[in-house]
Amino acid sequence: MRDKSLIGPWVRRFLLEHLVTDRNLSRNTQASYRDTLVLLLPYVSQAQEKAVDRLTIDDLSPSVVRSFLGYLEKERGCSGTTRNVRLATIHSLAKFIGTHSPEHVAWCAGIRAVPFKKTAKSTLSHLDKP
Protein backbone atom coordinates (compact mmCIF):
# COMPACT_ATOMS: atom_id res chain seq x y z
CA MET A 1 0.00 0.00 0.00
CA ARG A 2 1.62 3.24 -1.12
CA ASP A 3 -0.21 5.87 0.92
CA LYS A 4 -1.22 4.47 4.30
CA SER A 5 -3.25 7.58 5.08
CA LEU A 6 -5.86 7.04 2.32
CA ILE A 7 -8.84 5.09 3.62
CA GLY A 8 -9.85 3.53 0.29
CA PRO A 9 -7.14 0.84 0.16
CA TRP A 10 -7.85 -0.04 3.79
CA VAL A 11 -11.57 -0.44 3.10
CA ARG A 12 -10.76 -2.69 0.14
CA ARG A 13 -8.46 -4.90 2.22
CA PHE A 14 -10.97 -4.95 5.06
CA LEU A 15 -13.86 -6.08 2.85
CA LEU A 16 -12.04 -8.41 0.48
CA GLU A 17 -9.33 -9.90 2.65
CA HIS A 18 -10.11 -9.50 6.33
CA LEU A 19 -13.84 -10.31 6.36
CA VAL A 20 -13.59 -13.11 3.81
CA THR A 21 -10.24 -14.77 4.50
CA ASP A 22 -9.24 -13.85 8.05
CA ARG A 23 -12.66 -13.89 9.72
CA ASN A 24 -14.53 -16.19 7.28
CA LEU A 25 -17.78 -14.30 7.88
CA SER A 26 -21.02 -15.31 6.18
CA ARG A 27 -22.06 -13.55 2.99
CA ASN A 28 -24.91 -11.83 4.82
CA THR A 29 -22.53 -10.46 7.46
CA GLN A 30 -20.10 -9.34 4.75
CA ALA A 31 -23.00 -7.58 3.00
CA SER A 32 -23.97 -5.85 6.26
CA TYR A 33 -20.41 -4.55 6.73
CA ARG A 34 -20.33 -3.40 3.08
CA ASP A 35 -23.71 -1.68 3.42
CA THR A 36 -22.47 0.26 6.44
CA LEU A 37 -19.49 1.52 4.47
CA VAL A 38 -21.74 2.36 1.50
CA LEU A 39 -23.57 4.74 3.85
CA LEU A 40 -20.54 5.94 5.82
CA LEU A 41 -18.09 6.90 3.08
CA PRO A 42 -20.40 9.29 1.16
CA TYR A 43 -21.44 10.80 4.49
CA VAL A 44 -17.80 11.45 5.46
CA SER A 45 -17.08 12.71 1.94
CA GLN A 46 -19.86 15.28 2.21
CA ALA A 47 -18.92 16.25 5.78
CA GLN A 48 -15.26 16.77 4.83
CA GLU A 49 -16.06 18.25 1.39
CA LYS A 50 -13.69 15.77 -0.28
CA ALA A 51 -14.10 13.18 -2.99
CA VAL A 52 -14.53 9.67 -1.58
CA ASP A 53 -11.30 8.49 -3.20
CA ARG A 54 -9.35 11.29 -1.48
CA LEU A 55 -10.59 10.57 2.05
CA THR A 56 -7.90 9.86 4.62
CA ILE A 57 -8.10 7.88 7.81
CA ASP A 58 -8.04 11.10 9.83
CA ASP A 59 -11.13 12.34 7.97
CA LEU A 60 -13.01 9.62 9.81
CA SER A 61 -12.77 11.26 13.24
CA PRO A 62 -14.73 10.29 16.36
CA SER A 63 -16.87 13.42 15.97
CA VAL A 64 -17.70 12.50 12.36
CA VAL A 65 -18.61 8.97 13.49
CA ARG A 66 -20.92 10.36 16.20
CA SER A 67 -22.49 12.69 13.65
CA PHE A 68 -22.99 9.77 11.25
CA LEU A 69 -24.69 7.73 13.97
CA GLY A 70 -27.01 10.65 14.70
CA TYR A 71 -27.79 10.90 10.98
CA LEU A 72 -28.70 7.20 10.91
CA GLU A 73 -31.19 7.63 13.72
CA LYS A 74 -32.66 11.03 12.85
CA GLU A 75 -32.59 11.14 9.04
CA ARG A 76 -32.80 7.45 8.16
CA GLY A 77 -35.01 6.40 11.09
CA CYS A 78 -32.72 3.58 12.20
CA SER A 79 -33.27 1.95 15.57
CA GLY A 80 -30.67 1.99 18.32
CA THR A 81 -29.89 -1.64 17.53
CA THR A 82 -29.21 -0.87 13.85
CA ARG A 83 -27.09 2.10 14.92
CA ASN A 84 -25.06 -0.22 17.14
CA VAL A 85 -24.58 -2.74 14.32
CA ARG A 86 -23.25 0.06 12.10
CA LEU A 87 -20.95 1.24 14.89
CA ALA A 88 -19.65 -2.31 15.38
CA THR A 89 -18.60 -2.30 11.73
CA ILE A 90 -16.78 1.01 12.17
CA HIS A 91 -15.07 -0.29 15.31
CA SER A 92 -14.02 -3.42 13.42
CA LEU A 93 -12.57 -1.37 10.56
CA ALA A 94 -10.67 0.80 13.04
CA LYS A 95 -9.27 -2.25 14.82
CA PHE A 96 -8.19 -3.74 11.48
CA ILE A 97 -6.38 -0.54 10.48
CA GLY A 98 -4.80 -0.09 13.92
CA THR A 99 -3.58 -3.68 13.93
CA HIS A 100 -1.89 -3.36 10.54
CA SER A 101 -0.67 0.23 10.82
CA PRO A 102 0.97 1.12 14.16
CA GLU A 103 0.98 4.83 13.28
CA HIS A 104 -2.84 4.73 13.43
CA VAL A 105 -3.19 3.11 16.87
CA ALA A 106 -4.18 6.39 18.57
CA TRP A 107 -6.76 7.06 15.84
CA CYS A 108 -8.08 3.52 16.31
CA ALA A 109 -8.46 4.07 20.07
CA GLY A 110 -10.39 7.30 19.44
CA ILE A 111 -12.82 5.61 17.05
CA ARG A 112 -13.28 2.59 19.30
CA ALA A 113 -14.04 4.92 22.24
CA VAL A 114 -17.28 6.01 20.53
CA PRO A 115 -19.81 4.20 22.74
CA PHE A 116 -22.65 1.93 21.80
CA LYS A 117 -26.11 3.19 22.61
CA LYS A 118 -28.04 1.45 25.33
CA THR A 119 -31.13 -0.10 23.81
CA ALA A 120 -34.22 -1.55 25.45
CA LYS A 121 -32.87 -5.04 24.82
CA SER A 122 -29.46 -4.27 26.37
CA THR A 123 -31.10 -2.41 29.29
CA LEU A 124 -33.34 -5.37 30.08
CA SER A 125 -30.66 -8.04 29.65
CA HIS A 126 -29.78 -7.84 33.35
CA LEU A 127 -33.26 -9.24 34.12
CA ASP A 128 -32.25 -12.59 32.60
CA LYS A 129 -29.46 -13.04 35.12
CA PRO A 130 -30.14 -14.69 38.51
mmCIF file of N, CA and C in Angstrom, residues 1-126:
data_model
loop_
_atom_site.group_PDB
_atom_site.id
_atom_site.type_symbol
_atom_site.label_atom_id
_atom_site.label_comp_id
_atom_site.label_asym_id
_atom_site.label_seq_id
_atom_site.Cartn_x
_atom_site.Cartn_y
_atom_site.Cartn_z
ATOM 1 N N MET A 1 0.853 -1.161 0.000
ATOM 2 C CA MET A 1 0.000 0.000 0.000
ATOM 3 C C MET A 1 0.907 1.234 0.000
ATOM 4 N N ARG A 2 0.745 2.073 -0.991
ATOM 5 C CA ARG A 2 1.617 3.240 -1.118
ATOM 6 C C ARG A 2 1.341 4.302 -0.066
ATOM 7 N N ASP A 3 0.129 4.806 -0.022
ATOM 8 C CA ASP A 3 -0.206 5.873 0.916
ATOM 9 C C ASP A 3 -1.082 5.302 2.027
ATOM 10 N N LYS A 4 -0.483 5.075 3.196
ATOM 11 C CA LYS A 4 -1.215 4.467 4.303
ATOM 12 C C LYS A 4 -2.264 5.394 4.897
ATOM 13 N N SER A 5 -2.270 6.666 4.509
ATOM 14 C CA SER A 5 -3.250 7.584 5.082
ATOM 15 C C SER A 5 -4.583 7.566 4.330
ATOM 16 N N LEU A 6 -4.600 7.127 3.067
ATOM 17 C CA LEU A 6 -5.858 7.043 2.322
ATOM 18 C C LEU A 6 -6.697 5.889 2.865
ATOM 19 N N ILE A 7 -7.980 6.124 3.039
ATOM 20 C CA ILE A 7 -8.840 5.094 3.621
ATOM 21 C C ILE A 7 -9.298 4.061 2.598
ATOM 22 N N GLY A 8 -9.355 4.434 1.337
ATOM 23 C CA GLY A 8 -9.846 3.526 0.293
ATOM 24 C C GLY A 8 -9.151 2.178 0.255
ATOM 25 N N PRO A 9 -7.819 2.138 0.181
ATOM 26 C CA PRO A 9 -7.145 0.835 0.160
ATOM 27 C C PRO A 9 -7.402 0.007 1.430
ATOM 28 N N TRP A 10 -7.551 0.677 2.554
ATOM 29 C CA TRP A 10 -7.846 -0.035 3.792
ATOM 30 C C TRP A 10 -9.235 -0.666 3.735
ATOM 31 N N VAL A 11 -10.205 0.077 3.219
ATOM 32 C CA VAL A 11 -11.570 -0.442 3.104
ATOM 33 C C VAL A 11 -11.577 -1.657 2.179
ATOM 34 N N ARG A 12 -10.843 -1.563 1.086
ATOM 35 C CA ARG A 12 -10.757 -2.688 0.144
ATOM 36 C C ARG A 12 -10.192 -3.922 0.826
ATOM 37 N N ARG A 13 -9.076 -3.765 1.521
ATOM 38 C CA ARG A 13 -8.462 -4.899 2.225
ATOM 39 C C ARG A 13 -9.394 -5.451 3.301
ATOM 40 N N PHE A 14 -10.053 -4.556 4.005
ATOM 41 C CA PHE A 14 -10.973 -4.954 5.064
ATOM 42 C C PHE A 14 -12.099 -5.824 4.505
ATOM 43 N N LEU A 15 -12.721 -5.354 3.426
ATOM 44 C CA LEU A 15 -13.859 -6.078 2.849
ATOM 45 C C LEU A 15 -13.453 -7.351 2.112
ATOM 46 N N LEU A 16 -12.390 -7.288 1.344
ATOM 47 C CA LEU A 16 -12.037 -8.412 0.479
ATOM 48 C C LEU A 16 -11.085 -9.424 1.100
ATOM 49 N N GLU A 17 -10.274 -8.980 2.035
ATOM 50 C CA GLU A 17 -9.328 -9.902 2.649
ATOM 51 C C GLU A 17 -9.739 -10.268 4.073
ATOM 52 N N HIS A 18 -9.883 -9.259 4.907
ATOM 53 C CA HIS A 18 -10.113 -9.503 6.332
ATOM 54 C C HIS A 18 -11.432 -10.232 6.591
ATOM 55 N N LEU A 19 -12.535 -9.712 6.074
ATOM 56 C CA LEU A 19 -13.837 -10.310 6.364
ATOM 57 C C LEU A 19 -13.997 -11.684 5.739
ATOM 58 N N VAL A 20 -13.432 -11.857 4.539
ATOM 59 C CA VAL A 20 -13.586 -13.106 3.807
ATOM 60 C C VAL A 20 -12.575 -14.151 4.262
ATOM 61 N N THR A 21 -11.307 -13.801 4.227
ATOM 62 C CA THR A 21 -10.244 -14.769 4.499
ATOM 63 C C THR A 21 -9.938 -14.908 5.983
ATOM 64 N N ASP A 22 -9.656 -13.796 6.643
ATOM 65 C CA ASP A 22 -9.237 -13.850 8.046
ATOM 66 C C ASP A 22 -10.381 -14.252 8.984
ATOM 67 N N ARG A 23 -11.542 -13.651 8.792
ATOM 68 C CA ARG A 23 -12.661 -13.894 9.716
ATOM 69 C C ARG A 23 -13.650 -14.925 9.200
ATOM 70 N N ASN A 24 -13.639 -15.202 7.894
ATOM 71 C CA ASN A 24 -14.527 -16.193 7.283
ATOM 72 C C ASN A 24 -15.996 -15.938 7.648
ATOM 73 N N LEU A 25 -16.411 -14.678 7.536
ATOM 74 C CA LEU A 25 -17.783 -14.303 7.877
ATOM 75 C C LEU A 25 -18.750 -14.731 6.783
ATOM 76 N N SER A 26 -19.995 -14.926 7.157
ATOM 77 C CA SER A 26 -21.021 -15.312 6.183
ATOM 78 C C SER A 26 -21.223 -14.196 5.159
ATOM 79 N N ARG A 27 -21.793 -14.550 4.044
ATOM 80 C CA ARG A 27 -22.056 -13.554 2.988
ATOM 81 C C ARG A 27 -22.997 -12.461 3.483
ATOM 82 N N ASN A 28 -23.977 -12.835 4.290
ATOM 83 C CA ASN A 28 -24.906 -11.826 4.820
ATOM 84 C C ASN A 28 -24.188 -10.844 5.738
ATOM 85 N N THR A 29 -23.283 -11.337 6.564
ATOM 86 C CA THR A 29 -22.526 -10.462 7.456
ATOM 87 C C THR A 29 -21.597 -9.571 6.642
ATOM 88 N N GLN A 30 -20.954 -10.142 5.636
ATOM 89 C CA GLN A 30 -20.097 -9.343 4.750
ATOM 90 C C GLN A 30 -20.921 -8.235 4.086
ATOM 91 N N ALA A 31 -22.124 -8.574 3.646
ATOM 92 C CA ALA A 31 -22.998 -7.579 3.004
ATOM 93 C C ALA A 31 -23.386 -6.482 3.984
ATOM 94 N N SER A 32 -23.630 -6.849 5.240
ATOM 95 C CA SER A 32 -23.972 -5.852 6.255
ATOM 96 C C SER A 32 -22.815 -4.879 6.481
ATOM 97 N N TYR A 33 -21.593 -5.402 6.574
ATOM 98 C CA TYR A 33 -20.414 -4.550 6.726
ATOM 99 C C TYR A 33 -20.278 -3.625 5.511
ATOM 100 N N ARG A 34 -20.427 -4.195 4.316
ATOM 101 C CA ARG A 34 -20.328 -3.397 3.084
ATOM 102 C C ARG A 34 -21.386 -2.303 3.063
ATOM 103 N N ASP A 35 -22.614 -2.652 3.433
ATOM 104 C CA ASP A 35 -23.706 -1.678 3.416
ATOM 105 C C ASP A 35 -23.446 -0.518 4.374
ATOM 106 N N THR A 36 -22.832 -0.808 5.512
ATOM 107 C CA THR A 36 -22.468 0.260 6.444
ATOM 108 C C THR A 36 -21.496 1.219 5.784
ATOM 109 N N LEU A 37 -20.496 0.672 5.109
ATOM 110 C CA LEU A 37 -19.488 1.519 4.469
ATOM 111 C C LEU A 37 -20.063 2.265 3.265
ATOM 112 N N VAL A 38 -21.059 1.680 2.605
ATOM 113 C CA VAL A 38 -21.742 2.365 1.499
ATOM 114 C C VAL A 38 -22.458 3.614 2.012
ATOM 115 N N LEU A 39 -22.939 3.567 3.233
ATOM 116 C CA LEU A 39 -23.569 4.742 3.848
ATOM 117 C C LEU A 39 -22.531 5.700 4.435
ATOM 118 N N LEU A 40 -21.528 5.132 5.089
ATOM 119 C CA LEU A 40 -20.542 5.940 5.818
ATOM 120 C C LEU A 40 -19.653 6.774 4.909
ATOM 121 N N LEU A 41 -19.079 6.180 3.895
ATOM 122 C CA LEU A 41 -18.090 6.900 3.080
ATOM 123 C C LEU A 41 -18.660 8.126 2.376
ATOM 124 N N PRO A 42 -19.836 8.057 1.731
ATOM 125 C CA PRO A 42 -20.403 9.289 1.157
ATOM 126 C C PRO A 42 -20.729 10.332 2.222
ATOM 127 N N TYR A 43 -21.150 9.874 3.410
ATOM 128 C CA TYR A 43 -21.440 10.804 4.491
ATOM 129 C C TYR A 43 -20.167 11.558 4.896
ATOM 130 N N VAL A 44 -19.079 10.822 5.086
ATOM 131 C CA VAL A 44 -17.804 11.447 5.457
ATOM 132 C C VAL A 44 -17.327 12.360 4.330
ATOM 133 N N SER A 45 -17.481 11.908 3.100
ATOM 134 C CA SER A 45 -17.080 12.710 1.943
ATOM 135 C C SER A 45 -17.797 14.058 1.932
ATOM 136 N N GLN A 46 -19.087 14.033 2.179
ATOM 137 C CA GLN A 46 -19.860 15.278 2.211
ATOM 138 C C GLN A 46 -19.457 16.135 3.406
ATOM 139 N N ALA A 47 -19.288 15.506 4.566
ATOM 140 C CA ALA A 47 -18.920 16.251 5.775
ATOM 141 C C ALA A 47 -17.551 16.912 5.639
ATOM 142 N N GLN A 48 -16.617 16.249 4.971
ATOM 143 C CA GLN A 48 -15.260 16.766 4.826
ATOM 144 C C GLN A 48 -15.067 17.556 3.527
ATOM 145 N N GLU A 49 -16.120 17.570 2.690
ATOM 146 C CA GLU A 49 -16.062 18.245 1.394
ATOM 147 C C GLU A 49 -14.867 17.761 0.576
ATOM 148 N N LYS A 50 -14.762 16.440 0.476
ATOM 149 C CA LYS A 50 -13.695 15.774 -0.277
ATOM 150 C C LYS A 50 -14.306 14.654 -1.089
ATOM 151 N N ALA A 51 -13.684 14.345 -2.208
ATOM 152 C CA ALA A 51 -14.104 13.178 -2.987
ATOM 153 C C ALA A 51 -13.836 11.916 -2.169
ATOM 154 N N VAL A 52 -14.670 10.917 -2.342
ATOM 155 C CA VAL A 52 -14.533 9.673 -1.581
ATOM 156 C C VAL A 52 -13.152 9.065 -1.755
ATOM 157 N N ASP A 53 -12.614 9.116 -2.953
ATOM 158 C CA ASP A 53 -11.303 8.493 -3.204
ATOM 159 C C ASP A 53 -10.138 9.304 -2.641
ATOM 160 N N ARG A 54 -10.399 10.467 -2.091
ATOM 161 C CA ARG A 54 -9.346 11.290 -1.475
ATOM 162 C C ARG A 54 -9.448 11.302 0.057
ATOM 163 N N LEU A 55 -10.416 10.596 0.606
ATOM 164 C CA LEU A 55 -10.585 10.568 2.055
ATOM 165 C C LEU A 55 -9.394 9.885 2.723
ATOM 166 N N THR A 56 -8.986 10.452 3.841
ATOM 167 C CA THR A 56 -7.905 9.858 4.617
ATOM 168 C C THR A 56 -8.487 9.255 5.896
ATOM 169 N N ILE A 57 -7.682 8.483 6.557
ATOM 170 C CA ILE A 57 -8.100 7.878 7.814
ATOM 171 C C ILE A 57 -8.499 8.962 8.818
ATOM 172 N N ASP A 58 -7.734 10.036 8.877
ATOM 173 C CA ASP A 58 -8.035 11.103 9.833
ATOM 174 C C ASP A 58 -9.334 11.847 9.524
ATOM 175 N N ASP A 59 -9.829 11.743 8.288
ATOM 176 C CA ASP A 59 -11.127 12.344 7.965
ATOM 177 C C ASP A 59 -12.261 11.645 8.702
ATOM 178 N N LEU A 60 -12.033 10.384 9.055
ATOM 179 C CA LEU A 60 -13.014 9.620 9.812
ATOM 180 C C LEU A 60 -12.693 9.787 11.300
ATOM 181 N N SER A 61 -13.069 10.923 11.842
ATOM 182 C CA SER A 61 -12.770 11.255 13.240
ATOM 183 C C SER A 61 -13.902 10.764 14.139
ATOM 184 N N PRO A 62 -13.648 10.662 15.432
ATOM 185 C CA PRO A 62 -14.729 10.285 16.356
ATOM 186 C C PRO A 62 -15.947 11.217 16.258
ATOM 187 N N SER A 63 -15.722 12.504 16.072
ATOM 188 C CA SER A 63 -16.867 13.423 15.968
ATOM 189 C C SER A 63 -17.664 13.166 14.690
ATOM 190 N N VAL A 64 -16.998 12.826 13.604
ATOM 191 C CA VAL A 64 -17.703 12.496 12.359
ATOM 192 C C VAL A 64 -18.483 11.193 12.541
ATOM 193 N N VAL A 65 -17.905 10.231 13.232
ATOM 194 C CA VAL A 65 -18.606 8.972 13.494
ATOM 195 C C VAL A 65 -19.858 9.229 14.324
ATOM 196 N N ARG A 66 -19.742 10.033 15.383
ATOM 197 C CA ARG A 66 -20.920 10.356 16.204
ATOM 198 C C ARG A 66 -21.981 11.076 15.377
ATOM 199 N N SER A 67 -21.558 11.984 14.525
ATOM 200 C CA SER A 67 -22.489 12.693 13.653
ATOM 201 C C SER A 67 -23.186 11.721 12.697
ATOM 202 N N PHE A 68 -22.434 10.790 12.139
ATOM 203 C CA PHE A 68 -22.986 9.770 11.247
ATOM 204 C C PHE A 68 -24.035 8.929 11.977
ATOM 205 N N LEU A 69 -23.742 8.543 13.198
ATOM 206 C CA LEU A 69 -24.687 7.732 13.967
ATOM 207 C C LEU A 69 -25.974 8.512 14.246
ATOM 208 N N GLY A 70 -25.831 9.797 14.532
ATOM 209 C CA GLY A 70 -27.010 10.649 14.704
ATOM 210 C C GLY A 70 -27.821 10.740 13.423
ATOM 211 N N TYR A 71 -27.132 10.869 12.299
ATOM 212 C CA TYR A 71 -27.787 10.903 10.983
ATOM 213 C C TYR A 71 -28.587 9.617 10.752
ATOM 214 N N LEU A 72 -27.999 8.473 11.102
ATOM 215 C CA LEU A 72 -28.699 7.202 10.910
ATOM 216 C C LEU A 72 -30.014 7.177 11.675
ATOM 217 N N GLU A 73 -29.983 7.664 12.894
ATOM 218 C CA GLU A 73 -31.191 7.635 13.717
ATOM 219 C C GLU A 73 -32.206 8.696 13.305
ATOM 220 N N LYS A 74 -31.737 9.923 13.117
ATOM 221 C CA LYS A 74 -32.664 11.033 12.847
ATOM 222 C C LYS A 74 -33.155 11.067 11.401
ATOM 223 N N GLU A 75 -32.239 10.992 10.458
ATOM 224 C CA GLU A 75 -32.594 11.145 9.042
ATOM 225 C C GLU A 75 -33.076 9.838 8.408
ATOM 226 N N ARG A 76 -32.456 8.736 8.776
ATOM 227 C CA ARG A 76 -32.801 7.453 8.162
ATOM 228 C C ARG A 76 -33.776 6.642 9.001
ATOM 229 N N GLY A 77 -34.040 7.081 10.242
ATOM 230 C CA GLY A 77 -35.008 6.401 11.087
ATOM 231 C C GLY A 77 -34.550 5.041 11.609
ATOM 232 N N CYS A 78 -33.256 4.853 11.718
ATOM 233 C CA CYS A 78 -32.719 3.577 12.202
ATOM 234 C C CYS A 78 -32.926 3.447 13.714
ATOM 235 N N SER A 79 -33.117 2.225 14.138
ATOM 236 C CA SER A 79 -33.267 1.952 15.574
ATOM 237 C C SER A 79 -31.897 2.014 16.250
ATOM 238 N N GLY A 80 -31.920 2.022 17.571
ATOM 239 C CA GLY A 80 -30.669 1.989 18.325
ATOM 240 C C GLY A 80 -29.874 0.728 18.042
ATOM 241 N N THR A 81 -30.565 -0.377 17.830
ATOM 242 C CA THR A 81 -29.891 -1.638 17.529
ATOM 243 C C THR A 81 -29.169 -1.553 16.180
ATOM 244 N N THR A 82 -29.844 -1.016 15.168
ATOM 245 C CA THR A 82 -29.212 -0.870 13.855
ATOM 246 C C THR A 82 -28.026 0.076 13.949
ATOM 247 N N ARG A 83 -28.187 1.161 14.697
ATOM 248 C CA ARG A 83 -27.091 2.101 14.920
ATOM 249 C C ARG A 83 -25.892 1.373 15.515
ATOM 250 N N ASN A 84 -26.141 0.511 16.500
ATOM 251 C CA ASN A 84 -25.057 -0.220 17.141
ATOM 252 C C ASN A 84 -24.385 -1.217 16.197
ATOM 253 N N VAL A 85 -25.157 -1.832 15.319
ATOM 254 C CA VAL A 85 -24.582 -2.744 14.322
ATOM 255 C C VAL A 85 -23.652 -1.959 13.393
ATOM 256 N N ARG A 86 -24.088 -0.786 12.969
ATOM 257 C CA ARG A 86 -23.252 0.056 12.096
ATOM 258 C C ARG A 86 -21.981 0.482 12.837
ATOM 259 N N LEU A 87 -22.115 0.847 14.105
ATOM 260 C CA LEU A 87 -20.951 1.239 14.890
ATOM 261 C C LEU A 87 -19.995 0.064 15.074
ATOM 262 N N ALA A 88 -20.513 -1.130 15.244
ATOM 263 C CA ALA A 88 -19.651 -2.309 15.379
ATOM 264 C C ALA A 88 -18.793 -2.492 14.128
ATOM 265 N N THR A 89 -19.358 -2.230 12.968
ATOM 266 C CA THR A 89 -18.595 -2.304 11.726
ATOM 267 C C THR A 89 -17.477 -1.269 11.723
ATOM 268 N N ILE A 90 -17.785 -0.056 12.141
ATOM 269 C CA ILE A 90 -16.784 1.013 12.170
ATOM 270 C C ILE A 90 -15.683 0.662 13.169
ATOM 271 N N HIS A 91 -16.060 0.151 14.319
ATOM 272 C CA HIS A 91 -15.066 -0.292 15.309
ATOM 273 C C HIS A 91 -14.179 -1.383 14.730
ATOM 274 N N SER A 92 -14.775 -2.318 14.016
ATOM 275 C CA SER A 92 -14.019 -3.423 13.425
ATOM 276 C C SER A 92 -13.028 -2.912 12.378
ATOM 277 N N LEU A 93 -13.470 -1.973 11.549
ATOM 278 C CA LEU A 93 -12.572 -1.373 10.557
ATOM 279 C C LEU A 93 -11.417 -0.660 11.254
ATOM 280 N N ALA A 94 -11.711 0.084 12.299
ATOM 281 C CA ALA A 94 -10.666 0.802 13.039
ATOM 282 C C ALA A 94 -9.666 -0.174 13.649
ATOM 283 N N LYS A 95 -10.162 -1.243 14.227
ATOM 284 C CA LYS A 95 -9.270 -2.251 14.821
ATOM 285 C C LYS A 95 -8.383 -2.873 13.748
ATOM 286 N N PHE A 96 -8.957 -3.172 12.588
ATOM 287 C CA PHE A 96 -8.195 -3.739 11.479
ATOM 288 C C PHE A 96 -7.068 -2.794 11.065
ATOM 289 N N ILE A 97 -7.392 -1.517 10.894
ATOM 290 C CA ILE A 97 -6.378 -0.541 10.482
ATOM 291 C C ILE A 97 -5.319 -0.386 11.569
ATOM 292 N N GLY A 98 -5.744 -0.251 12.817
ATOM 293 C CA GLY A 98 -4.804 -0.095 13.918
ATOM 294 C C GLY A 98 -3.868 -1.280 14.075
ATOM 295 N N THR A 99 -4.382 -2.466 13.820
ATOM 296 C CA THR A 99 -3.575 -3.684 13.927
ATOM 297 C C THR A 99 -2.494 -3.754 12.850
ATOM 298 N N HIS A 100 -2.822 -3.257 11.674
ATOM 299 C CA HIS A 100 -1.894 -3.359 10.545
ATOM 300 C C HIS A 100 -1.068 -2.096 10.299
ATOM 301 N N SER A 101 -1.370 -1.036 11.017
ATOM 302 C CA SER A 101 -0.666 0.226 10.816
ATOM 303 C C SER A 101 -0.432 0.894 12.175
ATOM 304 N N PRO A 102 0.706 0.599 12.813
ATOM 305 C CA PRO A 102 0.968 1.121 14.160
ATOM 306 C C PRO A 102 0.844 2.640 14.282
ATOM 307 N N GLU A 103 1.096 3.376 13.196
ATOM 308 C CA GLU A 103 0.978 4.835 13.278
ATOM 309 C C GLU A 103 -0.468 5.296 13.446
ATOM 310 N N HIS A 104 -1.425 4.370 13.289
ATOM 311 C CA HIS A 104 -2.836 4.734 13.433
ATOM 312 C C HIS A 104 -3.469 4.168 14.707
ATOM 313 N N VAL A 105 -2.652 3.698 15.635
ATOM 314 C CA VAL A 105 -3.186 3.111 16.874
ATOM 315 C C VAL A 105 -3.969 4.145 17.683
ATOM 316 N N ALA A 106 -3.464 5.356 17.805
ATOM 317 C CA ALA A 106 -4.176 6.394 18.573
ATOM 318 C C ALA A 106 -5.512 6.728 17.903
ATOM 319 N N TRP A 107 -5.512 6.807 16.574
ATOM 320 C CA TRP A 107 -6.758 7.059 15.841
ATOM 321 C C TRP A 107 -7.742 5.922 16.114
ATOM 322 N N CYS A 108 -7.260 4.700 16.057
ATOM 323 C CA CYS A 108 -8.084 3.516 16.311
ATOM 324 C C CYS A 108 -8.723 3.604 17.695
ATOM 325 N N ALA A 109 -7.940 3.955 18.694
ATOM 326 C CA ALA A 109 -8.462 4.072 20.066
ATOM 327 C C ALA A 109 -9.556 5.129 20.144
ATOM 328 N N GLY A 110 -9.374 6.239 19.443
ATOM 329 C CA GLY A 110 -10.390 7.295 19.439
ATOM 330 C C GLY A 110 -11.698 6.833 18.819
ATOM 331 N N ILE A 111 -11.612 6.117 17.716
ATOM 332 C CA ILE A 111 -12.818 5.607 17.051
ATOM 333 C C ILE A 111 -13.498 4.569 17.923
ATOM 334 N N ARG A 112 -12.711 3.668 18.485
ATOM 335 C CA ARG A 112 -13.283 2.591 19.301
ATOM 336 C C ARG A 112 -13.816 3.087 20.646
ATOM 337 N N ALA A 113 -13.494 4.323 21.008
ATOM 338 C CA ALA A 113 -14.036 4.920 22.236
ATOM 339 C C ALA A 113 -15.451 5.460 22.034
ATOM 340 N N VAL A 114 -15.895 5.569 20.787
ATOM 341 C CA VAL A 114 -17.277 6.006 20.534
ATOM 342 C C VAL A 114 -18.187 4.902 21.085
ATOM 343 N N PRO A 115 -19.053 5.241 22.043
ATOM 344 C CA PRO A 115 -19.813 4.198 22.739
ATOM 345 C C PRO A 115 -21.038 3.708 21.975
ATOM 346 N N PHE A 116 -21.391 2.482 22.294
ATOM 347 C CA PHE A 116 -22.649 1.929 21.803
ATOM 348 C C PHE A 116 -23.784 2.575 22.585
ATOM 349 N N LYS A 117 -24.939 2.617 21.966
ATOM 350 C CA LYS A 117 -26.110 3.191 22.606
ATOM 351 C C LYS A 117 -26.829 2.090 23.368
ATOM 352 N N LYS A 118 -27.246 2.421 24.574
ATOM 353 C CA LYS A 118 -28.045 1.447 25.326
ATOM 354 C C LYS A 118 -29.406 1.352 24.659
ATOM 355 N N THR A 119 -29.814 0.132 24.418
ATOM 356 C CA THR A 119 -31.127 -0.101 23.806
ATOM 357 C C THR A 119 -32.008 -0.804 24.819
ATOM 358 N N ALA A 120 -33.283 -0.886 24.535
ATOM 359 C CA ALA A 120 -34.215 -1.551 25.446
ATOM 360 C C ALA A 120 -33.773 -2.981 25.707
ATOM 361 N N LYS A 121 -33.310 -3.654 24.673
ATOM 362 C CA LYS A 121 -32.866 -5.036 24.821
ATOM 363 C C LYS A 121 -31.649 -5.111 25.747
ATOM 364 N N SER A 122 -30.655 -4.226 25.533
ATOM 365 C CA SER A 122 -29.455 -4.269 26.373
ATOM 366 C C SER A 122 -29.762 -3.809 27.795
ATOM 367 N N THR A 123 -30.718 -2.908 27.961
ATOM 368 C CA THR A 123 -31.095 -2.414 29.286
ATOM 369 C C THR A 123 -31.789 -3.508 30.087
ATOM 370 N N LEU A 124 -32.585 -4.328 29.412
ATOM 371 C CA LEU A 124 -33.338 -5.373 30.084
ATOM 372 C C LEU A 124 -32.551 -6.676 30.232
ATOM 373 N N SER A 125 -31.400 -6.776 29.623
ATOM 374 C CA SER A 125 -30.658 -8.036 29.648
ATOM 375 C C SER A 125 -30.270 -8.445 31.060
ATOM 376 N N HIS A 126 -30.132 -7.497 31.963
ATOM 377 C CA HIS A 126 -29.782 -7.842 33.349
ATOM 378 C C HIS A 126 -30.909 -8.609 34.043
#
